[in-house]
Short mmCIF file of C-alpha atoms and ligand atoms in Angstrom, two decimals:
data_model
loop_
_atom_site.label_atom_id
_atom_site.label_comp_id
_atom_site.label_asym_id
_atom_site.label_seq_id
_atom_site.Cartn_x
_atom_site.Cartn_y
_atom_site.Cartn_z
CA MET A 206 -73.55 -39.00 8.20
CA SER A 207 -72.05 -37.94 11.28
CA ALA A 208 -70.90 -34.42 11.53
CA THR A 209 -66.76 -33.35 11.57
CA ILE A 210 -65.70 -32.38 15.11
CA ILE A 211 -64.00 -29.05 15.36
CA ASP A 212 -60.91 -29.71 17.54
CA GLY A 213 -60.71 -26.65 19.24
CA LYS A 214 -57.98 -27.82 21.66
CA LYS A 215 -55.56 -28.74 18.94
CA ILE A 216 -56.23 -25.62 17.06
CA ALA A 217 -55.52 -23.54 20.20
CA SER A 218 -52.50 -25.61 20.74
CA ASN A 219 -51.06 -24.84 17.26
CA PHE A 220 -52.02 -21.14 17.87
CA TYR A 221 -50.04 -21.21 21.06
CA ASN A 222 -46.90 -22.82 19.55
CA LYS A 223 -46.94 -20.21 16.97
CA LEU A 224 -47.14 -17.40 19.32
CA LYS A 225 -44.91 -18.80 21.77
CA GLU A 226 -42.11 -18.87 18.81
CA LYS A 227 -42.89 -15.25 17.64
CA ILE A 228 -42.38 -14.17 21.34
CA SER A 229 -39.16 -16.01 21.72
CA LYS A 230 -37.92 -14.19 18.58
CA LEU A 231 -38.77 -10.82 19.90
CA GLU A 232 -35.69 -8.60 19.72
CA CYS A 233 -36.05 -6.40 22.99
CA GLU A 234 -35.34 -6.77 26.47
CA GLU A 235 -39.24 -6.35 27.42
CA ILE A 236 -41.75 -9.04 27.39
CA PRO A 237 -45.47 -8.41 26.64
CA VAL A 238 -47.27 -8.12 30.08
CA LEU A 239 -51.09 -8.64 30.94
CA ALA A 240 -52.69 -7.23 33.85
CA VAL A 241 -55.84 -8.80 35.24
CA ILE A 242 -58.12 -7.32 37.57
CA SER A 243 -60.06 -9.62 39.79
CA VAL A 244 -62.76 -8.44 41.88
CA GLY A 245 -64.21 -10.49 44.62
CA ASP A 246 -64.20 -14.56 45.23
CA ASP A 247 -66.51 -15.88 42.35
CA PRO A 248 -65.07 -19.36 42.14
CA ALA A 249 -65.44 -19.46 38.29
CA SER A 250 -63.72 -16.37 37.46
CA LYS A 251 -60.87 -17.49 39.89
CA VAL A 252 -60.46 -20.72 37.80
CA TYR A 253 -60.36 -18.45 34.51
CA VAL A 254 -58.08 -15.76 35.68
CA LYS A 255 -55.66 -18.51 36.91
CA THR A 256 -55.89 -20.23 33.46
CA LYS A 257 -55.07 -17.20 31.62
CA GLN A 258 -52.01 -16.66 34.00
CA LYS A 259 -50.59 -20.31 33.65
CA ARG A 260 -51.06 -20.13 29.82
CA ALA A 261 -49.49 -16.43 29.55
CA GLN A 262 -46.43 -17.76 31.40
CA GLU A 263 -45.94 -21.06 29.32
CA ILE A 264 -45.77 -19.02 26.25
CA GLY A 265 -43.77 -16.22 27.62
CA ILE A 266 -46.16 -13.36 28.49
CA GLY A 267 -46.23 -12.06 31.85
CA CYS A 268 -49.36 -11.82 33.66
CA GLU A 269 -50.02 -9.74 36.90
CA ILE A 270 -53.18 -10.55 38.81
CA ILE A 271 -54.57 -7.89 40.70
CA GLU A 272 -56.93 -9.41 43.32
CA LEU A 273 -59.35 -6.96 44.99
CA ALA A 274 -62.11 -7.38 47.73
CA ASP A 275 -65.91 -7.07 46.39
CA THR A 276 -66.19 -4.19 48.64
CA ILE A 277 -64.11 -2.01 46.52
CA GLY A 278 -65.53 1.39 45.48
CA GLU A 279 -65.63 2.49 41.89
CA ASN A 280 -63.45 5.44 42.38
CA ALA A 281 -60.55 3.12 43.66
CA LEU A 282 -61.12 0.67 40.58
CA LEU A 283 -60.97 3.53 38.36
CA GLU A 284 -57.60 4.77 40.16
CA ILE A 285 -56.06 1.16 39.78
CA ILE A 286 -57.03 1.26 36.01
CA ASP A 287 -55.49 4.82 35.69
CA GLU A 288 -52.24 3.44 36.97
CA LEU A 289 -52.07 0.62 34.53
CA ASN A 290 -52.80 2.73 31.56
CA ASP A 291 -49.74 4.91 32.57
CA ASN A 292 -47.61 2.06 33.30
CA HIS A 293 -45.45 1.20 30.52
CA HIS A 294 -44.49 -2.21 31.37
CA ILE A 295 -48.15 -3.04 31.19
CA ASN A 296 -49.35 -3.93 27.49
CA GLY A 297 -53.07 -5.09 28.32
CA ILE A 298 -55.39 -4.59 30.80
CA ILE A 299 -58.63 -6.78 31.24
CA VAL A 300 -61.09 -6.66 34.27
CA GLN A 301 -62.69 -10.37 34.75
CA LEU A 302 -66.34 -10.04 34.67
CA PRO A 303 -68.73 -10.18 36.36
CA LEU A 304 -68.04 -7.25 38.62
CA PRO A 305 -70.06 -6.92 41.76
CA LYS A 306 -73.60 -5.23 41.20
CA HIS A 307 -72.50 -1.82 42.96
CA ILE A 308 -70.05 -1.41 40.16
CA ASP A 309 -71.16 0.01 36.88
CA GLN A 310 -69.47 -1.96 34.26
CA LEU A 311 -69.45 0.33 31.16
CA LYS A 312 -67.80 2.93 33.35
CA ILE A 313 -64.87 0.66 34.79
CA LEU A 314 -64.49 -0.86 31.26
CA SER A 315 -64.72 2.61 29.42
CA ARG A 316 -61.41 3.78 31.60
CA ILE A 317 -59.26 1.21 29.94
CA ASN A 318 -56.84 2.83 27.52
CA PRO A 319 -58.33 1.37 24.04
CA SER A 320 -54.67 0.66 23.09
CA LYS A 321 -54.31 -1.65 26.08
CA ASP A 322 -58.16 -3.00 25.92
CA VAL A 323 -57.05 -6.69 25.14
CA ASP A 324 -60.57 -7.99 25.93
CA GLY A 325 -61.93 -5.51 23.30
CA PHE A 326 -64.82 -4.51 25.64
CA THR A 327 -64.26 -0.66 25.91
CA PRO A 328 -66.75 0.94 23.77
CA TYR A 329 -64.17 2.26 21.29
CA ASN A 330 -62.94 -1.08 20.53
CA THR A 331 -66.46 -2.34 20.06
CA GLY A 332 -67.11 0.90 17.98
CA LEU A 333 -64.06 -0.09 15.77
CA LEU A 334 -65.54 -3.67 15.27
CA SER A 335 -68.62 -2.29 14.10
CA TYR A 336 -66.67 0.06 11.64
CA ASN A 337 -64.89 -3.38 10.66
CA ASP A 338 -61.62 -1.46 11.18
CA LYS A 339 -58.97 -4.15 11.76
CA LYS A 340 -57.01 -1.74 14.32
CA GLY A 341 -59.44 -2.43 17.07
CA PHE A 342 -59.26 -5.45 19.45
CA ILE A 343 -61.84 -7.97 18.91
CA SER A 344 -63.05 -9.91 22.28
CA ALA A 345 -61.57 -13.28 22.63
CA THR A 346 -64.52 -15.60 22.25
CA PRO A 347 -65.73 -14.25 19.23
CA LYS A 348 -62.50 -14.12 17.57
CA GLY A 349 -61.60 -17.56 18.65
CA ILE A 350 -65.13 -18.66 16.98
CA LEU A 351 -64.18 -16.86 13.56
CA HIS A 352 -60.96 -18.98 13.82
CA LEU A 353 -62.49 -22.36 14.34
CA LEU A 354 -65.31 -21.47 11.64
CA GLN A 355 -62.38 -20.51 9.18
CA SER A 356 -60.33 -23.81 10.12
CA THR A 357 -63.42 -25.60 8.50
CA GLY A 358 -62.56 -24.01 5.35
CA ILE A 359 -66.50 -23.36 4.68
CA GLU A 360 -67.38 -19.96 2.77
CA LEU A 361 -69.16 -17.48 5.15
CA SER A 362 -69.64 -15.05 2.69
CA GLY A 363 -73.52 -14.93 1.91
CA LYS A 364 -74.50 -17.31 4.50
CA HIS A 365 -77.12 -17.06 6.89
CA ALA A 366 -75.74 -17.18 10.51
CA ALA A 367 -77.88 -17.36 13.56
CA VAL A 368 -76.27 -15.99 16.84
CA ILE A 369 -78.47 -17.48 19.82
CA GLY A 370 -77.58 -14.95 22.88
CA ARG A 371 -77.23 -11.09 22.83
CA SER A 372 -74.42 -10.65 25.68
CA ASN A 373 -71.67 -7.97 25.22
CA ILE A 374 -69.26 -10.80 25.52
CA VAL A 375 -70.35 -13.00 23.20
CA GLY A 376 -73.72 -12.61 21.20
CA LYS A 377 -73.38 -9.11 19.98
CA PRO A 378 -69.62 -9.18 18.94
CA MET A 379 -70.17 -12.54 17.34
CA ALA A 380 -73.05 -11.03 15.15
CA MET A 381 -70.99 -8.27 14.35
CA LEU A 382 -68.08 -10.19 13.24
CA LEU A 383 -69.98 -12.31 11.37
CA LEU A 384 -71.47 -9.55 9.53
CA ASN A 385 -68.29 -8.07 8.66
CA GLN A 386 -67.45 -11.71 7.07
CA ASP A 387 -70.48 -10.92 4.69
CA CYS A 388 -72.66 -13.21 6.79
CA SER A 389 -76.69 -12.66 7.00
CA VAL A 390 -76.91 -12.39 10.53
CA THR A 391 -79.89 -13.03 12.84
CA ILE A 392 -79.49 -12.49 16.66
CA THR A 393 -82.02 -14.20 18.66
CA HIS A 394 -82.48 -14.16 22.72
CA SER A 395 -84.69 -14.90 25.32
CA LYS A 396 -87.47 -12.90 24.37
CA SER A 397 -87.36 -14.00 20.68
CA GLN A 398 -90.76 -15.47 19.72
CA ASN A 399 -89.83 -18.04 16.80
CA ILE A 400 -86.12 -19.16 17.87
CA GLU A 401 -86.55 -22.46 16.51
CA ASP A 402 -87.88 -21.33 13.09
CA ILE A 403 -85.10 -18.99 12.50
CA VAL A 404 -82.53 -21.36 13.76
CA LYS A 405 -83.80 -23.76 11.11
CA THR A 406 -83.03 -21.87 8.34
CA ALA A 407 -79.34 -21.21 9.48
CA ASP A 408 -76.28 -22.47 7.59
CA ILE A 409 -73.93 -21.37 10.73
CA ILE A 410 -75.50 -21.43 14.31
CA VAL A 411 -73.60 -19.82 17.52
CA VAL A 412 -75.12 -20.78 20.66
CA ALA A 413 -74.34 -18.93 23.93
CA CYS A 414 -77.41 -18.75 25.78
CA GLY A 415 -76.63 -20.77 28.74
CA GLN A 416 -79.42 -23.57 28.13
CA ALA A 417 -78.02 -26.83 28.52
CA LYS A 418 -78.74 -29.08 25.52
CA MET A 419 -81.30 -26.67 24.25
CA ILE A 420 -80.62 -27.14 20.62
CA LYS A 421 -81.91 -30.65 19.36
CA SER A 422 -81.63 -32.03 15.75
CA SER A 423 -85.12 -31.04 14.63
CA TRP A 424 -83.67 -27.24 15.18
CA VAL A 425 -81.03 -27.79 12.68
CA LYS A 426 -80.86 -27.73 9.01
CA ASP A 427 -78.88 -30.50 7.25
CA GLY A 428 -75.10 -29.88 6.96
CA ALA A 429 -75.37 -26.72 9.28
CA THR A 430 -72.12 -25.78 11.07
CA ILE A 431 -72.79 -25.57 14.77
CA ILE A 432 -70.61 -23.63 17.55
CA ASP A 433 -71.43 -24.29 20.78
CA VAL A 434 -70.17 -21.65 23.47
CA GLY A 435 -72.37 -23.26 26.51
CA ILE A 436 -70.80 -24.48 29.64
CA ASN A 437 -73.42 -25.80 31.69
CA ARG A 438 -72.55 -27.86 34.81
CA THR A 439 -75.24 -30.49 35.06
CA GLU A 440 -75.81 -33.59 37.13
CA ASP A 441 -74.78 -35.66 34.35
CA GLY A 442 -71.43 -33.44 34.07
CA LEU A 443 -70.29 -30.72 31.99
CA CYS A 444 -72.29 -30.16 28.60
CA GLY A 445 -73.14 -27.40 26.19
CA ASP A 446 -76.07 -25.64 24.89
CA VAL A 447 -76.42 -27.88 21.85
CA ASP A 448 -77.63 -31.69 22.32
CA PHE A 449 -74.10 -32.89 20.84
CA ASP A 450 -75.00 -36.62 20.25
CA ASP A 451 -78.29 -35.69 18.81
CA VAL A 452 -77.35 -32.85 16.51
CA LYS A 453 -74.09 -34.19 15.48
CA GLU A 454 -75.97 -36.65 13.26
CA LYS A 455 -77.31 -33.77 11.01
CA ALA A 456 -74.51 -31.08 11.02
CA SER A 457 -71.43 -30.68 9.02
CA PHE A 458 -69.17 -29.40 11.53
CA ILE A 459 -69.65 -29.26 15.32
CA THR A 460 -67.65 -27.97 18.17
CA PRO A 461 -67.70 -30.23 21.17
CA VAL A 462 -67.86 -28.97 25.19
CA PRO A 463 -65.26 -29.25 26.49
CA GLY A 464 -62.39 -28.86 23.87
CA GLY A 465 -64.36 -26.46 21.38
CA VAL A 466 -64.38 -22.96 21.91
CA GLY A 467 -63.04 -22.71 25.30
CA PRO A 468 -59.37 -23.38 24.82
CA MET A 469 -59.60 -20.52 21.83
CA THR A 470 -60.67 -17.86 24.15
CA VAL A 471 -57.12 -17.34 26.28
CA ALA A 472 -55.17 -18.09 23.05
CA MET A 473 -57.01 -15.04 21.43
CA LEU A 474 -56.74 -13.05 24.46
CA LEU A 475 -52.81 -13.51 24.59
CA ASP A 476 -52.59 -13.05 20.89
CA ASN A 477 -54.36 -9.50 21.25
CA THR A 478 -51.72 -9.02 24.46
CA TYR A 479 -49.06 -9.76 21.76
CA THR A 480 -50.19 -7.52 19.32
CA ALA A 481 -50.72 -4.56 21.93
CA PHE A 482 -47.06 -5.20 22.93
CA CYS A 483 -45.78 -4.92 19.38
CA ARG A 484 -47.44 -1.79 18.61
CA GLN A 485 -46.56 -0.08 22.16
CA GLN A 486 -42.86 -1.02 21.47
CA ASN A 487 -42.76 0.21 17.73
CA ASP A 488 -44.52 3.53 19.32
CA GLY A 489 -47.44 2.91 16.87
CA GLU A 490 -50.23 5.14 16.48
CA CYS A 491 -52.49 5.01 19.57
CA LEU A 492 -56.08 3.90 18.94
CA CYS A 493 -57.75 6.51 20.87
CA HIS A 494 -56.69 9.68 18.84
CA HIS A 495 -57.32 11.97 21.67
CA LYS A 496 -55.33 15.01 21.69
CA ASN A 497 -52.57 14.91 24.45
CA CYS A 498 -53.12 11.16 24.65
CA LYS A 499 -50.42 9.46 26.80
CA CYS A 500 -50.93 5.90 25.34
CA HIS A 501 -47.11 5.47 24.88
N1 GUN B 726 -66.05 -13.15 32.08
C1 GUN B 726 -66.51 -14.20 31.15
N2 GUN B 726 -65.66 -14.14 29.75
C2 GUN B 726 -64.67 -13.03 30.10
C3 GUN B 726 -64.11 -12.67 29.32
O1 GUN B 726 -63.84 -13.10 27.87
N3 GUN B 726 -63.27 -11.59 29.53
C4 GUN B 726 -63.37 -11.34 30.78
N4 GUN B 726 -62.79 -9.75 30.91
N5 GUN B 726 -64.32 -11.57 31.58
C5 GUN B 726 -65.22 -12.61 31.35
#
């Protein structure tokens, strides 16, 4: 039997409608505002940033893009983040990745006030995720994937989840999020020796390794749920890390590429921005708990 396709586009669209309604009902003069720092001319990053801005504006979130030359130094970038941290009209701050090689990514991301870190990339928010503390911001792609998994109605608790890829953006936070859902999680990566054997035993497979059509049906247990994070541009067009046509005959649920994980990512980023705004408006407890903190 062929797998049920998880329609990320539709799920994201429903999510946007609900978020738009919540924003339209806000009883205050201000609107949520996201600042996006974009360094350099990477064409894919430019497209992602424009998509974030378009979606934000469609649902009533302001989006300021700060475009910077790839020659910018670390100190200048840190100063811009300091200004955004102190600017009360800005509720969320993200730095589009990747950054140019001469810039220390961790140093830059760590400077974002955790209460405005709507990408969930600061060590503080990744720490809160590992504590399973719901106050932290969870990075958009793993958070979107969890929504997709929950949309299927499958029980997550006790299941074996294999995460293929160990990036800071997807693999590692995804594994932690699934662990927090009581899955038994295995992370595999480019140096793993027996990926196929591990994947074969998994009930849930999340693939984010950037290898076009790497996952074949022979790797997949009958009835597994497959989430494909890959976006690969090949001669035959866009495809994921999963051989979709082959695997869909064996899986019970599967995401397509495009139209699976991708549309959820921006929706989750904007959801985090809305949450950051509400907390800041309510003068809620700041995330960092630092003495003399100027979060609000
Ligand atoms: N580059 C690729 N994915 C992401 C993301 O989710 N956030 C940011 N800031 N940069 C990215």
